[in-house]
Amino acid sequence: MPMKILSLLVIAAMPLGSVRAADVLPLPEKVTCAIPDKQAFQQPDRVHLTGWIGSRMEVNAKGRLAKIRPERLIMSYENRPGCQSYDGEHIGKWLHAATLAWVNNGDAELRTKMDQVAASLLKWQLADGYLGTYNLEGKPWARWTEWDVWTHKYNLIGLITYVRYTGNKDLLPVCQKMGDLLCKIFGDEPGKLDINASSAHVGMASGSVLEPMVQLYRLTGEKRYLDFAKYMLRAWEQPNGPKIVSVLLEQKRVDKVGNDKAYEMLSCINGIIEMYRTTGDAKLLQACLNAWQDIVSKRLYFTGSTSAAEHFHDDFDLSNTNKVAETCVTVSWFQLNMHLLQLTGEARFADQLENTVFNHLFAAQLPAGTGWAVYTVMEGKKVYYNSNSTPDVTCCLSSGPRAVALIPCLASSVDAEGVVVNLYDAGTAKLTLRNGKTVLLTTETIYPSDGKIVISVDTEAATPFALKVRIPTWSRTSTLSVNGKPVKVEKGKDGYAAIKRTWIKGDKLELNFKMEPRVIVGERSNIGKIAIMYGPLALAADEATLGKEGMAIGAISIGKADLASLAIKPEPAPEKLKTWPHALVFHCNVIANEKPQEIRLMTFADAGSFDESYKIWLPLSRNVLVDGTETRSRKGDGTGSIIDENETTFANTSDGTWPKEDWFAVTLKEAKTITRVVFMHGKTLNVGGWFDTTNGKPHIQIQTKAGGAWEEAGELKEYPATTGKEPGPLKEGESFQCQLTTPAKVFGVRVTGKPSFGGNPNQAFSTCAELQAFAK
Ligand SMILES: [Zn+2]
């Protein structure tokens, strides 16, 4: 459908007489930022998206934000202390996301709900300004412990956004009373509490209140809130503090900050950026840039998020299965890139945003918009939570909608030279140049299902300005034309291709990015595997398409990893898998059940949303042990298998005895040629479960004759140093590889090592999640 007709329909569908979001300009801040944004944050009603991003925004607003029951949000305030120690956060997170969504779509019912929820916060605020969910008796949670300041943070974020966009100043005193209470309670003057001691994660949960306290200062001009923000930065550097700024400046590693908890740390870093924007203290920006660089170079999944088991880890330590990329982390990573894009105007941050939005963010959102995953693994299943699940709300279910609602604030923007397009989607952007003139951009595209993007320009009169477009870093062939005439694609210092001319109504800019597949070769724990991207999209094999073709996900391997052999070609998704009208699946040649087969890959964003298992990293050869028979030195007391291709189940040898050696073996009826063996550690318990390496690393042995003797084939060199009592840095689900010196034809493979005892030296045992062997 042509874009213009579509936007007319949207306008006609608006309820007449409702308060239109666009009628209200955000309340201006009293304090001017020391550092003006290079790219302006756009009010969310300026940009209307109707393509893939637009469809995900629509379901976010209608399927989640508008559906929420206000009673659920206020439940823990009505009956303090409520059901979880952090249950107070959800109302502020919802108010933030719902306000942005309402400004974008003008939904009158959503506005009514927002007014109701915001007014309830006024009702539940205590006389001293307290607006948390902990009760005065201090049971089970005493005030100013765990997630109490954190709840005030989200109430401030939600209410400040609501007050600014609705113009309802009646609720500003609620924010100020919260701010005043925090100023009164916490500080380094005598008689005040130490904020580091008020929460988990070395005080980083409480510390993230920096962000809205700086915003409250700018909105009100009251200096005491700035003083509090300065105290916050001092508190972090106290002996018991997380040392966020100093570690980021000196060591430039996020995994060395505080207890390396990712969500809380990134939330603090988003506060540091607000402080830089407000005060202009350049070292604060440097600290944030150092964090960004460290994450991008060493701690980022190629799918655009970070953290495993909710923490930052050692360089390149990115698990495929262990609580991958908490959605709260994906959202705060999105926010960090958004801030850096606005402050620096550099396209590299918009590139990260595209990757995050199309991959890890949309992968966490159920395509219907009603649910969100807490973790989005690289292989396995997605577990979505919604209003009817148990639990009916999670930190991530409240966080995900915030990032989606923020998209129109940065999809297009304005800078000193003109307008900038950061994210490509069909729709319109009504932008105001710095000289006050209005520019309307109308985009027609089905990107990223196709690389053609046509942007029509509409101006009041002929106006000279630059139209900047982002040339994605993944695009190797990009063409650009204006009114049909080719223009050379040249990136400026800021990374954008700028077309500077006098634009008049009807001018058309056409971009073409050649959409191509590319292969990412696995390293470290993904050695022997490849991942495939198509343009900006990460692809995955999913049993929702494989099952129909009679294949299990564990049976799939890649025969030849070159693009010609893989023959990846996009095709329209079958009706059942169409999550938006232009959804694609991707033909790909693989080996399954030892025969060449054609399968259809899906986008990571859609994979797992049909309740099936999926896998992003595809093995170059199949694990030959899945056809074998497993045995172990002792039966143990569990039921898990080491050849079920399920890394969350494990076998153990625990039987109350303490032998010198344990082994886990898999034998085969027919000999198979292998070149490497992978052992995956199972569980670390307080009474053992790992191999004790005091006398050497665990060994890999092979059987080259059916039922023959076990021969030494090598050791797990990377297995960390442990003792019988201590597991050292070993992590659950961690895998270790043994490369054979020459290919071997084997009837069996086993891992052997010394069992561990932990805190109970009357016994010892070990565990194994998977034992695998590959030809390549
Ligand atoms: Zn979360």
Short mmCIF file of C-alpha atoms and ligand atoms in Angstrom, two decimals, residues 326 328 395-396, ligand 1:
data_model
loop_
_atom_site.label_atom_id
_atom_site.label_comp_id
_atom_site.label_asym_id
_atom_site.label_seq_id
_atom_site.Cartn_x
_atom_site.Cartn_y
_atom_site.Cartn_z
CA GLU A 326 19.26 -10.26 30.12
CA CYS A 328 17.20 -5.33 31.00
CA CYS A 395 12.24 -6.89 35.51
CA CYS A 396 12.67 -7.60 31.78
ZN ZN B 1 15.66 -8.07 33.74
#
